[in-house]
mmCIF file of C-alpha atoms in Angstrom:
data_model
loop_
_atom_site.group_PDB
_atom_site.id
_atom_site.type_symbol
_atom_site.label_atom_id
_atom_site.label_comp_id
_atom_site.label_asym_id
_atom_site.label_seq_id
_atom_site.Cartn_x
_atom_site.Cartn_y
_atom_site.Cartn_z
ATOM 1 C CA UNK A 196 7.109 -53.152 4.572
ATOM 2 C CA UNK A 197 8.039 -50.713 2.120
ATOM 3 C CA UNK A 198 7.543 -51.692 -1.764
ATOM 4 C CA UNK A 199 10.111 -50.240 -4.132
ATOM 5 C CA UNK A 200 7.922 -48.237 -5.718
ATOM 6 C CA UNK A 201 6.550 -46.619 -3.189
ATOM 7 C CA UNK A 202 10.546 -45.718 -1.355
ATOM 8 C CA UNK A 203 11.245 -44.090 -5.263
ATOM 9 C CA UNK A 204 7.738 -42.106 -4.776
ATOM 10 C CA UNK A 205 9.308 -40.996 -1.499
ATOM 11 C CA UNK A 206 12.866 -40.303 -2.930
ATOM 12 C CA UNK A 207 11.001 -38.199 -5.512
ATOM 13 C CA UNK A 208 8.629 -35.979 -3.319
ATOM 14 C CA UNK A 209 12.146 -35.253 -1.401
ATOM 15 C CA UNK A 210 14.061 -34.404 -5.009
ATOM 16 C CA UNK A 211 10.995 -32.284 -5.703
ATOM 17 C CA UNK A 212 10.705 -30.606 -2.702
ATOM 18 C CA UNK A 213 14.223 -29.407 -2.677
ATOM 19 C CA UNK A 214 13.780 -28.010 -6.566
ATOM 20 C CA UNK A 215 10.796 -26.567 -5.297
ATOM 21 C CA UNK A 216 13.356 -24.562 -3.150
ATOM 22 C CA UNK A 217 15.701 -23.896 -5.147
ATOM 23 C CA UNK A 218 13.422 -21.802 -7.476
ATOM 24 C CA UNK A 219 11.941 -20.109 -5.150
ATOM 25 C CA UNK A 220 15.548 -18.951 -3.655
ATOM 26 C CA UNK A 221 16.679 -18.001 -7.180
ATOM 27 C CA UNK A 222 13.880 -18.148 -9.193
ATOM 28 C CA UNK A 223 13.692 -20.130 -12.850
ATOM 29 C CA UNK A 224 16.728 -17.756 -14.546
ATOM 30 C CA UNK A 225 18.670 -17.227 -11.176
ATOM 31 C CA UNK A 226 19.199 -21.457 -10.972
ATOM 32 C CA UNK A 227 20.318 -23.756 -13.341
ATOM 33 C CA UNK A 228 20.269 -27.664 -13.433
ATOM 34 C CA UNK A 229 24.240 -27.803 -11.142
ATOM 35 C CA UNK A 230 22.507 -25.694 -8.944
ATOM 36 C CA UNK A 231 19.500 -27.646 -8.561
ATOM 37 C CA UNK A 232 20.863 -30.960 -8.430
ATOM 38 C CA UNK A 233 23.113 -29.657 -5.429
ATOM 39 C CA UNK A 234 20.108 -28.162 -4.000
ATOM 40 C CA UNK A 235 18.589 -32.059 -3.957
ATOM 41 C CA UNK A 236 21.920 -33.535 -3.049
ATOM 42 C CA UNK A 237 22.085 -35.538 -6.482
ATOM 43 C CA UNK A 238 24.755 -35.244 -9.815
ATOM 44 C CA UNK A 239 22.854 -33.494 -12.343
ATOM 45 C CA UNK A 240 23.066 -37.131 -14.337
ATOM 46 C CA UNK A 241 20.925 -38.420 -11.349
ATOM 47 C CA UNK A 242 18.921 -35.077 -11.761
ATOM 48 C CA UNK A 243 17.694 -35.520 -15.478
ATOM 49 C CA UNK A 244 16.758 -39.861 -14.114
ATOM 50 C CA UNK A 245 13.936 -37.447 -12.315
ATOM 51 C CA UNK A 246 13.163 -34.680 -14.791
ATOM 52 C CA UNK A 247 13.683 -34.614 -18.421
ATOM 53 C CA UNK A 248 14.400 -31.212 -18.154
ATOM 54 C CA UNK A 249 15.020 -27.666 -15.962
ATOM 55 C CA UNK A 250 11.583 -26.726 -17.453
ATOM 56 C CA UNK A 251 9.848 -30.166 -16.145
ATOM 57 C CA UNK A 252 11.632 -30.150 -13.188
ATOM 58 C CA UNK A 253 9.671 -26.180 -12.712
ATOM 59 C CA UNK A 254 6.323 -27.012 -13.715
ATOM 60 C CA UNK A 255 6.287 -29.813 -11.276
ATOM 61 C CA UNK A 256 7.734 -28.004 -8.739
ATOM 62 C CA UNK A 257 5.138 -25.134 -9.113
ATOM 63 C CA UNK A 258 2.159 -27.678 -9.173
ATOM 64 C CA UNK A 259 3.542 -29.250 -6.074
ATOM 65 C CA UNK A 260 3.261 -25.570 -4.466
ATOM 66 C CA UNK A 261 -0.097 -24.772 -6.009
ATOM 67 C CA UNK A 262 -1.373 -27.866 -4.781
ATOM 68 C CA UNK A 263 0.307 -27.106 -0.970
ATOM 69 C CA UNK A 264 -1.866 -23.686 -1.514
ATOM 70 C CA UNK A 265 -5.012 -24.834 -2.455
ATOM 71 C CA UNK A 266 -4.543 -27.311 0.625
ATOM 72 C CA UNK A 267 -3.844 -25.172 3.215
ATOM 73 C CA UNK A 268 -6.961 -22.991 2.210
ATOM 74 C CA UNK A 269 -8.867 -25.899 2.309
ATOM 75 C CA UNK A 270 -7.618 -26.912 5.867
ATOM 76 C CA UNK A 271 -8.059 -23.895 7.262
ATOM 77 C CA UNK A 272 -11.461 -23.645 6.076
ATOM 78 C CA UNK A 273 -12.226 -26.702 7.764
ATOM 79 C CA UNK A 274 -10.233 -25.721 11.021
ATOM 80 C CA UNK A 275 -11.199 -22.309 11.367
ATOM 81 C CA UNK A 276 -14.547 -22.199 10.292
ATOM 82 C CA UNK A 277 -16.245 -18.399 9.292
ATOM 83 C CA UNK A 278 -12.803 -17.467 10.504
ATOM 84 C CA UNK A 279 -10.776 -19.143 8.117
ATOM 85 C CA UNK A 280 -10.369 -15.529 6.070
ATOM 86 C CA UNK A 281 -8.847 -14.157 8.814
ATOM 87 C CA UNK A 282 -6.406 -16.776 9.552
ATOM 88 C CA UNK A 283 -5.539 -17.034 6.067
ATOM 89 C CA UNK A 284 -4.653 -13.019 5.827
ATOM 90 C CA UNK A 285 -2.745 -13.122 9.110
ATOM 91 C CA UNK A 286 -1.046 -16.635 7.575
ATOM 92 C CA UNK A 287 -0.101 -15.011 4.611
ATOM 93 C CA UNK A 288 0.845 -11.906 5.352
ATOM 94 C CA UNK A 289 2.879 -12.482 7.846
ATOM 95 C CA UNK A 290 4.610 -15.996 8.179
ATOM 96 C CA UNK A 291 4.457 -16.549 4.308
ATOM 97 C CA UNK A 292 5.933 -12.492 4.124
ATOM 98 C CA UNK A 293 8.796 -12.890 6.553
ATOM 99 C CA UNK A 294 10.073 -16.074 5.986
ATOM 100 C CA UNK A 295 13.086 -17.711 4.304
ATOM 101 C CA UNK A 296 12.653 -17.546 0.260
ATOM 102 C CA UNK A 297 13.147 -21.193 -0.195
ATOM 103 C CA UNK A 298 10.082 -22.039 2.409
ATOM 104 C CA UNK A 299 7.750 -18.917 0.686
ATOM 105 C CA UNK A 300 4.803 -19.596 -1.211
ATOM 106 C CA UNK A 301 5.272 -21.193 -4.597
ATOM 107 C CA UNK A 302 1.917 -18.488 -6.248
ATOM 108 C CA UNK A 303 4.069 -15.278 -4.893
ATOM 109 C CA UNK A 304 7.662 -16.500 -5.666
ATOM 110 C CA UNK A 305 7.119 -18.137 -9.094
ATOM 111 C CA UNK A 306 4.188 -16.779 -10.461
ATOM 112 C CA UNK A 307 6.688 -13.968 -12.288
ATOM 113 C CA UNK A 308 8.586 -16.704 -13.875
ATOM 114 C CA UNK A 309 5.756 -18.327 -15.251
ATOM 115 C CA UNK A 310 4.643 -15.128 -17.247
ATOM 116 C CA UNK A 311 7.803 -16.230 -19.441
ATOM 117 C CA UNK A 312 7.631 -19.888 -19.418
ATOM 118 C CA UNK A 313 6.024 -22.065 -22.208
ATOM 119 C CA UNK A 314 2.178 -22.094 -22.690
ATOM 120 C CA UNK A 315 2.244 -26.396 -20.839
ATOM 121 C CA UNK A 316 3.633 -24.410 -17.963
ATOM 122 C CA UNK A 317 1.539 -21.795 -18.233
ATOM 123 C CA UNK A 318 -1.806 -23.337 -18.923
ATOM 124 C CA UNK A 319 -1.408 -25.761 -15.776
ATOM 125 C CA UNK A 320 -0.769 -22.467 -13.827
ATOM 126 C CA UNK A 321 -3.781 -20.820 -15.148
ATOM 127 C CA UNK A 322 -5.859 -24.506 -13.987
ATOM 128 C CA UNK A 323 -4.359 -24.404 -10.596
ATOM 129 C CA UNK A 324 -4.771 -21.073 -10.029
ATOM 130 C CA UNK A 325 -8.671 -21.669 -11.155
ATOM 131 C CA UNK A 326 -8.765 -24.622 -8.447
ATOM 132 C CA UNK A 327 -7.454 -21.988 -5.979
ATOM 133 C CA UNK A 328 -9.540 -19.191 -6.506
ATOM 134 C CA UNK A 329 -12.979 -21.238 -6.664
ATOM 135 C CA UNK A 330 -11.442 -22.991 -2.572
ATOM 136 C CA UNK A 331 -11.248 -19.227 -1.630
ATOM 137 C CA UNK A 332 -14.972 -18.400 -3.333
ATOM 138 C CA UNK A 333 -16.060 -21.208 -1.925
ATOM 139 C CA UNK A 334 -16.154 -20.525 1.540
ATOM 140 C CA UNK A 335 -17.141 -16.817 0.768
ATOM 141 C CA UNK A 336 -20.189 -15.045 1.033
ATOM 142 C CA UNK A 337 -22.098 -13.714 -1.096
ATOM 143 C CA UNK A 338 -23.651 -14.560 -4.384
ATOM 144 C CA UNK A 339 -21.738 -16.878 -6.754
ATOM 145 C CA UNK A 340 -20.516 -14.348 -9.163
ATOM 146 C CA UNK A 341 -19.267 -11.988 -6.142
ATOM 147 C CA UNK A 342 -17.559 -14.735 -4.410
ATOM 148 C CA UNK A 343 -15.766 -15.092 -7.662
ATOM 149 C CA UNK A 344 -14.529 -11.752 -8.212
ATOM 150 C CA UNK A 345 -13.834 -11.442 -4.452
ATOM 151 C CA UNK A 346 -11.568 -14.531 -4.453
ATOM 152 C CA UNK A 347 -9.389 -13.293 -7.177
ATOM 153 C CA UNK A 348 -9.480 -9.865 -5.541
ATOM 154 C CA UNK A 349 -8.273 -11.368 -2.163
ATOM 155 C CA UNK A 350 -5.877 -13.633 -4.075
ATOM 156 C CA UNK A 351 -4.089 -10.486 -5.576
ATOM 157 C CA UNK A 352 -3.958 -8.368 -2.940
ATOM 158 C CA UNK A 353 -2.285 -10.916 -1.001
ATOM 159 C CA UNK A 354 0.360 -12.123 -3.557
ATOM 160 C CA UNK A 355 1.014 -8.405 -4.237
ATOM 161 C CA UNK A 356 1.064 -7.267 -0.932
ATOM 162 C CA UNK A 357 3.680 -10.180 -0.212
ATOM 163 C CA UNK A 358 5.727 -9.399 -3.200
ATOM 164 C CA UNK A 359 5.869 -5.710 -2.755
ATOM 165 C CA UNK A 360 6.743 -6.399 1.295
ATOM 166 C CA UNK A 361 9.531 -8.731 0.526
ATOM 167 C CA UNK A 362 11.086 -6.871 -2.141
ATOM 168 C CA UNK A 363 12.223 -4.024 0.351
ATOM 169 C CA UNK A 364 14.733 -3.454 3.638
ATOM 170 C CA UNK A 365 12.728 -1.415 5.450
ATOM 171 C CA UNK A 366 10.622 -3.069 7.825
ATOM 172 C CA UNK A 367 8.696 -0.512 9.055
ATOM 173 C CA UNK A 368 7.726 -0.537 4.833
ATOM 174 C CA UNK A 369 6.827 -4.075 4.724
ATOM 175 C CA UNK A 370 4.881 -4.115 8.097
ATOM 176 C CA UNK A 371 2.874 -1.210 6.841
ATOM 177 C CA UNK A 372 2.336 -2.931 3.822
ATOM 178 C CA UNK A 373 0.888 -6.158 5.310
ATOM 179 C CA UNK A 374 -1.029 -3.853 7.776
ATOM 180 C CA UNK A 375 -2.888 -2.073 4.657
ATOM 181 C CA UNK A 376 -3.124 -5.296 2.985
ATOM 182 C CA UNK A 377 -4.594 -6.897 5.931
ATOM 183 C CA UNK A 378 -7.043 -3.932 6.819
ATOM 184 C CA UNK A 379 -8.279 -3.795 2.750
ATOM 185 C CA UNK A 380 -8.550 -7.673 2.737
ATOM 186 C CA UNK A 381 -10.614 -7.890 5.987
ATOM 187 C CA UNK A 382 -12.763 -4.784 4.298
ATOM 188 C CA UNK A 383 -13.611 -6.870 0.777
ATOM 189 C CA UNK A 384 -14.526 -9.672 2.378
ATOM 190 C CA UNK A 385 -16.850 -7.567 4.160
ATOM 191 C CA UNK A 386 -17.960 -6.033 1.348
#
């Protein structure tokens, strides 16, 4: 039997996880607190009994897809083995690069609107981000310090690579652009 507390835990994740969408369709500017309230299927009175504000309601959302990031880098290390690199690039660069913008990755699609939220928002990005660089290092090779600067190496090229493919029409552009990314990720890991 469900306790009450744990059915508004549930009813929460669900709330969050459609914010977590709507910013990442519009991003932080492009949505306001109508538009995500629809987006969860609540009034916005409803939506402020969940967050006390738009900016809450962000940072929450964003360390609920930081979190999903770190854990699916963990997973696949753990699935995948030595491999797990490789999976990751292909992962990335192409399911995270061609799908829908609500279901893309919460460190490409939100990471520009952090650069202009408050330093709370900022600084938990900057921890998370931390947490997901040392996963990546972590199953690296190399000495420590070089598995450090190759995991935040890897970790930009990929969220660039999928920001620069998604921004354009051209297909032919993006592929090429994942291709490159792919080849120059495989090549620093290498390194």
């Amino acid at each position: 039997m469900q306790t009450r507390k744990t059915c508004k835990s549930e009813a929460h994740q669900h709330i969050l996880d459609a914010v977590g969408r709507g910013f990442r369709k519009k991003g932080y500017s492009g949505i306001g607190v109508d538009g995500l309230a629809n987006e969860a299927g609540l009034t916005s009175g409803a939506f402020y009994g969940h967050f006390t504000s738009k900016e809450k309601a962000f940072l929450e959302a964003l360390e609920a897809g930081l979190d999903e990031v770190h854990d699916a880098i963990t997973a696949l290390q753990k699935d995948h083995g030595d491999d797990w690199l490789a999976a990751f690039a292909d992962f990335y660069l192409q399911d995270r690069r061609t799908c829908d913008p609500a279901q893309a990755c919460a460190l490409q699609s939100l990471s520009g609107d952090v650069a202009r939220m408050s330093e709370p928002v900022r600084r938990m990005y900057q921890n998370k981000l931390a947490q997901i660089a040392a996963a990546i290092a972590s199953g690296m090779p190399g000495a420590n310090q070089q598995r450090h600067d190759k995991a935040w190496a890897l970790l930009s090229l990929l969220t660039g690579a999928v920001t620069l493919a998604r921004a354009g029409v051209d297909k032919a552009q993006s592929e090429a652009i994942a291709t490159g990314a792919r080849a120059m990720a495989m090549a620093l890991v290498r390194a």
